Amino acid sequence: MEEAKSTVRAVERALDVLLCYTDATELTLTEISSKVSLHKSTVYRLLASLEAKGFLVRESDGDKYRLGFSIWELAAHMSQSDDPGMILLPEMERLRDQVNETISLYVRDGRERVRVQAVQSNHAIRRVAPIGARMPLFVGASSKILLAFGEAEVQEQAMLEAELAGILREPFLQQLHETRKAGYATSVEEREPGAAALAAPVFNRAGKLVAALAVSGPSNRLTLEAMLEQAPVVIEAARRMGTMLR
C-alpha cells in the first residue's frame, strides 16, 4: 500500500512539473522547484525522468527545460470533434476581423477559467492572450458569463472566494443577475489595469453552456460605449458558434 501511494505521489509531482508550463515556455530547475514547492533534488529526479520519456527537453546550456515532442505527439491524437477551441477558431477569426480586437474562448475548470483558444488583434497595441492561461472565476467579463449561466453550486463557491478577496456578496450577485438579463457581460480594469473585456455565452445545440466568448483590448480603446455597440455582434457570433457544437 505504501509503495502504491509513493508511486501515485511521484506521478502527481511529475504532472505538477508539466503544468508549470501553462504560462511559460522555458523554466530553470530553481523556477520549477519554487513553483511546485519541492526540493531541488526531488525536482531534478522528476526532470530526468520526464526528459528520458521525451516530455521535456533540456537546453544546450543545461540550465533551462522546455516541453518535448512527446507532448505534441499526444496532442496530435486528441479528438477534435468536440473540442470547441478547434471547431470555433474560424468563427473567432471572423469576429476578430469584425471588431479588430483580441478574441478569446474560456471554459470553466473547477474554480478557475481557462483560455482554450485565442486570436490576437491586428492592432500594434493589443491585449495579448496566451492560450492555457488560468484566471479566477470571480473577476472579469468571461467569469461573469461562466457563473451567471452556470450551476448554482459553482456560483456559491465562487462567491465564497470573492468574499475572501474583499468583494461584496450583493453587488456581485447583482452583476450576475444583470449578465443573465442582458445576455452579455463587460469588465473595465477589473483584473488588470488598462484592460477591458466584453463576453457572451456559447451554448451548444442542447442549450448547455460550453464556453464564454470574449473580446478584450486596452480600456482606452475598448471603452464601455464601444463595448455596448459591439455587444450585439459578439452575441450573434456566440450564437453562430453554438450551432456548430453538438
CSV table of C-alpha atoms in Angstrom, one decimal:
chain,number,residue,atom,x,y,z
A,1,MET,CA,0.0,0.0,0.0
A,2,GLU,CA,2.8,2.4,0.9
A,3,GLU,CA,4.6,1.6,-2.3
A,4,ALA,CA,1.4,2.4,-4.3
A,5,LYS,CA,0.9,5.7,-2.5
A,6,SER,CA,4.5,6.6,-3.2
A,7,THR,CA,4.1,5.8,-6.9
A,8,VAL,CA,0.9,7.9,-7.2
A,9,ARG,CA,2.6,10.7,-5.4
A,10,ALA,CA,5.5,10.6,-7.9
A,11,VAL,CA,3.1,10.7,-10.8
A,12,GLU,CA,1.2,13.7,-9.3
A,13,ARG,CA,4.5,15.5,-8.8
A,14,ALA,CA,5.6,14.8,-12.4
A,15,LEU,CA,2.3,16.2,-13.6
A,16,ASP,CA,2.7,19.2,-11.4
A,17,VAL,CA,6.0,19.9,-13.1
A,18,LEU,CA,4.4,19.7,-16.6
A,19,LEU,CA,1.6,22.0,-15.5
A,20,CYS,CA,4.2,24.7,-14.7
A,21,TYR,CA,4.4,25.2,-18.5
A,22,THR,CA,0.9,26.5,-18.8
A,23,ASP,CA,2.3,30.0,-18.5
A,24,ALA,CA,5.9,29.6,-19.6
A,25,THR,CA,8.0,28.2,-22.5
A,26,GLU,CA,11.3,27.7,-20.6
A,27,LEU,CA,12.0,27.2,-16.9
A,28,THR,CA,15.0,26.5,-14.8
A,29,LEU,CA,15.4,23.9,-12.1
A,30,THR,CA,15.1,26.6,-9.5
A,31,GLU,CA,12.0,28.1,-11.0
A,32,ILE,CA,10.3,24.8,-11.2
A,33,SER,CA,11.3,23.9,-7.7
A,34,SER,CA,9.7,27.1,-6.5
A,35,LYS,CA,6.5,26.6,-8.5
A,36,VAL,CA,5.9,23.1,-7.2
A,37,SER,CA,7.3,23.7,-3.7
A,38,LEU,CA,9.6,20.7,-3.8
A,39,HIS,CA,13.3,20.4,-3.0
A,40,LYS,CA,15.6,20.8,-6.0
A,41,SER,CA,17.0,17.3,-5.7
A,42,THR,CA,13.4,15.9,-6.0
A,43,VAL,CA,12.6,18.1,-8.9
A,44,TYR,CA,15.9,17.1,-10.6
A,45,ARG,CA,14.9,13.4,-10.5
A,46,LEU,CA,11.5,14.2,-11.9
A,47,LEU,CA,13.0,16.3,-14.7
A,48,ALA,CA,15.4,13.5,-15.6
A,49,SER,CA,12.5,11.0,-15.9
A,50,LEU,CA,10.4,13.4,-18.0
A,51,GLU,CA,13.4,14.2,-20.2
A,52,ALA,CA,14.1,10.5,-20.7
A,53,LYS,CA,10.5,10.0,-21.9
A,54,GLY,CA,10.6,13.0,-24.2
A,55,PHE,CA,8.2,15.2,-22.3
A,56,LEU,CA,10.9,17.7,-21.5
A,57,VAL,CA,14.0,18.8,-23.3
A,58,ARG,CA,17.0,20.4,-21.6
A,59,GLU,CA,18.5,23.3,-23.5
A,60,SER,CA,22.1,23.1,-24.7
A,61,ASP,CA,23.3,25.4,-21.8
A,62,GLY,CA,21.9,22.8,-19.4
A,63,ASP,CA,20.1,25.4,-17.3
A,64,LYS,CA,16.6,25.5,-18.8
A,65,TYR,CA,14.0,23.0,-19.7
A,66,ARG,CA,11.2,23.2,-22.3
A,67,LEU,CA,8.4,20.9,-23.4
A,68,GLY,CA,9.5,18.0,-25.6
A,69,PHE,CA,8.0,16.3,-28.6
A,70,SER,CA,6.1,13.7,-26.6
A,71,ILE,CA,3.7,16.4,-25.6
A,72,TRP,CA,3.0,17.3,-29.2
A,73,GLU,CA,2.6,13.6,-30.2
A,74,LEU,CA,-0.1,13.2,-27.6
A,75,ALA,CA,-1.8,16.5,-28.6
A,76,ALA,CA,-1.8,15.4,-32.2
A,77,HIS,CA,-4.1,12.4,-31.3
A,78,MET,CA,-6.6,14.4,-29.3
A,79,SER,CA,-10.1,14.2,-30.8
A,80,GLN,CA,-11.1,17.5,-32.3
A,81,SER,CA,-14.7,16.6,-32.9
A,82,ASP,CA,-15.9,18.1,-29.6
A,83,ASP,CA,-13.0,20.5,-29.0
A,84,PRO,CA,-14.6,24.0,-29.0
A,85,GLY,CA,-11.2,25.6,-29.3
A,86,MET,CA,-10.6,24.0,-32.7
A,87,ILE,CA,-14.1,23.9,-34.0
A,88,LEU,CA,-14.7,27.6,-33.3
A,89,LEU,CA,-11.4,29.0,-34.4
A,90,PRO,CA,-12.6,30.1,-37.9
A,91,GLU,CA,-15.5,32.0,-36.3
A,92,MET,CA,-13.2,33.6,-33.8
A,93,GLU,CA,-11.0,34.8,-36.6
A,94,ARG,CA,-14.1,36.2,-38.3
A,95,LEU,CA,-15.2,38.1,-35.2
A,96,ARG,CA,-11.6,39.4,-34.8
A,97,ASP,CA,-11.8,40.9,-38.3
A,98,GLN,CA,-15.2,42.5,-37.4
A,99,VAL,CA,-14.2,44.2,-34.1
A,100,ASN,CA,-10.4,44.2,-34.6
A,101,GLU,CA,-9.7,43.3,-31.0
A,102,THR,CA,-8.3,40.1,-29.4
A,103,ILE,CA,-10.8,37.3,-29.2
A,104,SER,CA,-10.6,34.6,-26.5
A,105,LEU,CA,-12.6,31.4,-25.6
A,106,TYR,CA,-12.8,30.4,-22.0
A,107,VAL,CA,-14.1,27.3,-20.3
A,108,ARG,CA,-14.5,26.6,-16.6
A,109,ASP,CA,-12.2,24.1,-15.0
A,110,GLY,CA,-13.1,23.7,-11.3
A,111,ARG,CA,-12.7,27.0,-9.5
A,112,GLU,CA,-10.9,28.7,-12.4
A,113,ARG,CA,-11.5,29.7,-16.0
A,114,VAL,CA,-9.0,28.6,-18.7
A,115,ARG,CA,-8.3,30.3,-22.0
A,116,VAL,CA,-8.5,27.4,-24.5
A,117,GLN,CA,-8.3,29.4,-27.7
A,118,ALA,CA,-7.3,32.9,-28.8
A,119,VAL,CA,-7.0,35.1,-31.9
A,120,GLN,CA,-4.8,38.2,-31.5
A,121,SER,CA,-5.8,41.6,-32.6
A,122,ASN,CA,-4.0,43.2,-35.6
A,123,HIS,CA,-3.5,46.5,-33.6
A,124,ALA,CA,0.1,47.3,-32.7
A,125,ILE,CA,-1.1,47.9,-29.2
A,126,ARG,CA,-3.3,45.0,-28.2
A,127,ARG,CA,-4.3,42.6,-25.5
A,128,VAL,CA,-2.1,39.6,-25.7
A,129,ALA,CA,-4.0,36.4,-24.7
A,130,PRO,CA,-1.8,33.3,-24.1
A,131,ILE,CA,-3.6,30.0,-24.5
A,132,GLY,CA,-3.7,27.9,-21.4
A,133,ALA,CA,-3.8,30.9,-19.0
A,134,ARG,CA,-5.8,30.3,-15.8
A,135,MET,CA,-7.7,33.0,-14.0
A,136,PRO,CA,-10.1,33.2,-11.0
A,137,LEU,CA,-13.8,32.7,-11.6
A,138,PHE,CA,-14.9,35.7,-9.6
A,139,VAL,CA,-13.5,38.6,-11.7
A,140,GLY,CA,-13.7,39.6,-15.3
A,141,ALA,CA,-16.3,39.6,-18.1
A,142,SER,CA,-15.8,35.9,-19.0
A,143,SER,CA,-16.1,34.8,-15.4
A,144,LYS,CA,-19.4,36.6,-15.1
A,145,ILE,CA,-20.7,34.6,-18.1
A,146,LEU,CA,-19.4,31.3,-16.8
A,147,LEU,CA,-21.0,31.9,-13.4
A,148,ALA,CA,-24.2,33.7,-14.5
A,149,PHE,CA,-25.2,30.9,-16.8
A,150,GLY,CA,-23.6,28.1,-14.8
A,151,GLU,CA,-24.7,25.9,-12.0
A,152,ALA,CA,-25.8,27.3,-8.6
A,153,GLU,CA,-23.2,25.4,-6.6
A,154,VAL,CA,-20.4,26.8,-8.8
A,155,GLN,CA,-21.7,30.3,-8.2
A,156,GLU,CA,-21.8,29.8,-4.5
A,157,GLN,CA,-18.2,28.5,-4.4
A,158,ALA,CA,-17.0,31.5,-6.5
A,159,MET,CA,-19.0,33.8,-4.2
A,160,LEU,CA,-17.1,32.5,-1.1
A,161,GLU,CA,-13.8,33.1,-2.8
A,162,ALA,CA,-14.9,36.5,-4.0
A,163,GLU,CA,-15.7,37.4,-0.4
A,164,LEU,CA,-12.3,36.3,0.7
A,165,ALA,CA,-10.9,38.7,-1.9
A,166,GLY,CA,-12.9,41.6,-0.4
A,167,ILE,CA,-15.8,41.5,-3.0
A,168,LEU,CA,-19.2,42.2,-1.5
A,169,ARG,CA,-21.9,39.5,-2.0
A,170,GLU,CA,-24.9,41.5,-3.0
A,171,PRO,CA,-23.2,43.7,-5.7
A,172,PHE,CA,-21.6,40.5,-7.0
A,173,LEU,CA,-24.9,38.6,-7.3
A,174,GLN,CA,-26.5,41.7,-8.8
A,175,GLN,CA,-23.9,41.7,-11.6
A,176,LEU,CA,-24.6,38.1,-12.3
A,177,HIS,CA,-28.4,38.9,-12.5
A,178,GLU,CA,-27.7,41.7,-14.9
A,179,THR,CA,-25.5,39.5,-17.0
A,180,ARG,CA,-28.2,36.9,-17.4
A,181,LYS,CA,-30.8,39.6,-18.2
A,182,ALA,CA,-28.6,41.3,-20.8
A,183,GLY,CA,-27.0,38.2,-22.3
A,184,TYR,CA,-23.5,39.6,-22.1
A,185,ALA,CA,-21.0,41.0,-19.6
A,186,THR,CA,-18.4,43.7,-19.5
A,187,SER,CA,-15.4,44.5,-17.3
A,188,VAL,CA,-13.1,47.5,-17.2
A,189,GLU,CA,-9.8,47.2,-15.4
A,190,GLU,CA,-11.3,44.6,-13.0
A,191,ARG,CA,-8.5,42.1,-13.3
A,192,GLU,CA,-5.6,44.2,-14.5
A,193,PRO,CA,-5.1,48.0,-15.1
A,194,GLY,CA,-5.6,49.2,-18.6
A,195,ALA,CA,-7.6,46.2,-19.9
A,196,ALA,CA,-11.3,45.9,-20.7
A,197,ALA,CA,-13.4,43.0,-22.0
A,198,LEU,CA,-16.8,42.1,-23.3
A,199,ALA,CA,-18.1,38.5,-23.2
A,200,ALA,CA,-21.1,36.4,-24.2
A,201,PRO,CA,-22.2,32.8,-23.6
A,202,VAL,CA,-21.7,30.0,-26.1
A,203,PHE,CA,-24.4,27.3,-25.7
A,204,ASN,CA,-24.4,24.0,-27.6
A,205,ARG,CA,-27.5,22.8,-29.5
A,206,ALA,CA,-28.8,21.1,-26.3
A,207,GLY,CA,-28.8,24.5,-24.6
A,208,LYS,CA,-25.8,23.7,-22.3
A,209,LEU,CA,-23.3,26.4,-21.6
A,210,VAL,CA,-20.0,25.4,-23.2
A,211,ALA,CA,-17.8,28.5,-23.1
A,212,ALA,CA,-17.5,32.2,-22.8
A,213,LEU,CA,-16.6,34.1,-25.9
A,214,ALA,CA,-14.7,37.3,-25.1
A,215,VAL,CA,-13.4,40.4,-26.8
A,216,SER,CA,-10.6,42.2,-25.0
A,217,GLY,CA,-8.3,45.2,-25.5
A,218,PRO,CA,-6.9,48.3,-24.0
A,219,SER,CA,-9.5,50.2,-21.9
A,220,ASN,CA,-8.8,53.5,-23.7
A,221,ARG,CA,-9.9,51.9,-27.0
A,222,LEU,CA,-12.4,49.3,-25.8
A,223,THR,CA,-14.5,51.8,-23.8
A,224,LEU,CA,-17.8,51.0,-22.3
A,225,GLU,CA,-19.6,52.8,-25.1
A,226,ALA,CA,-17.6,50.8,-27.7
A,227,MET,CA,-18.5,47.5,-25.9
A,228,LEU,CA,-22.2,48.4,-25.9
A,229,GLU,CA,-22.0,48.9,-29.6
A,230,GLN,CA,-20.2,45.6,-30.1
A,231,ALA,CA,-22.4,43.6,-27.8
A,232,PRO,CA,-24.9,42.5,-30.5
A,233,VAL,CA,-22.1,41.4,-32.8
A,234,VAL,CA,-20.5,39.3,-30.1
A,235,ILE,CA,-23.8,37.8,-29.0
A,236,GLU,CA,-24.6,36.8,-32.6
A,237,ALA,CA,-21.1,35.4,-33.1
A,238,ALA,CA,-21.6,33.3,-29.9
A,239,ARG,CA,-25.0,32.1,-31.2
A,240,ARG,CA,-23.5,31.0,-34.5
A,241,MET,CA,-20.7,29.2,-32.7
A,242,GLY,CA,-23.2,27.4,-30.5
A,243,THR,CA,-25.0,25.9,-33.6
A,244,MET,CA,-21.6,24.3,-34.6
A,245,LEU,CA,-21.4,22.4,-31.3
A,246,ARG,CA,-23.1,19.1,-30.5
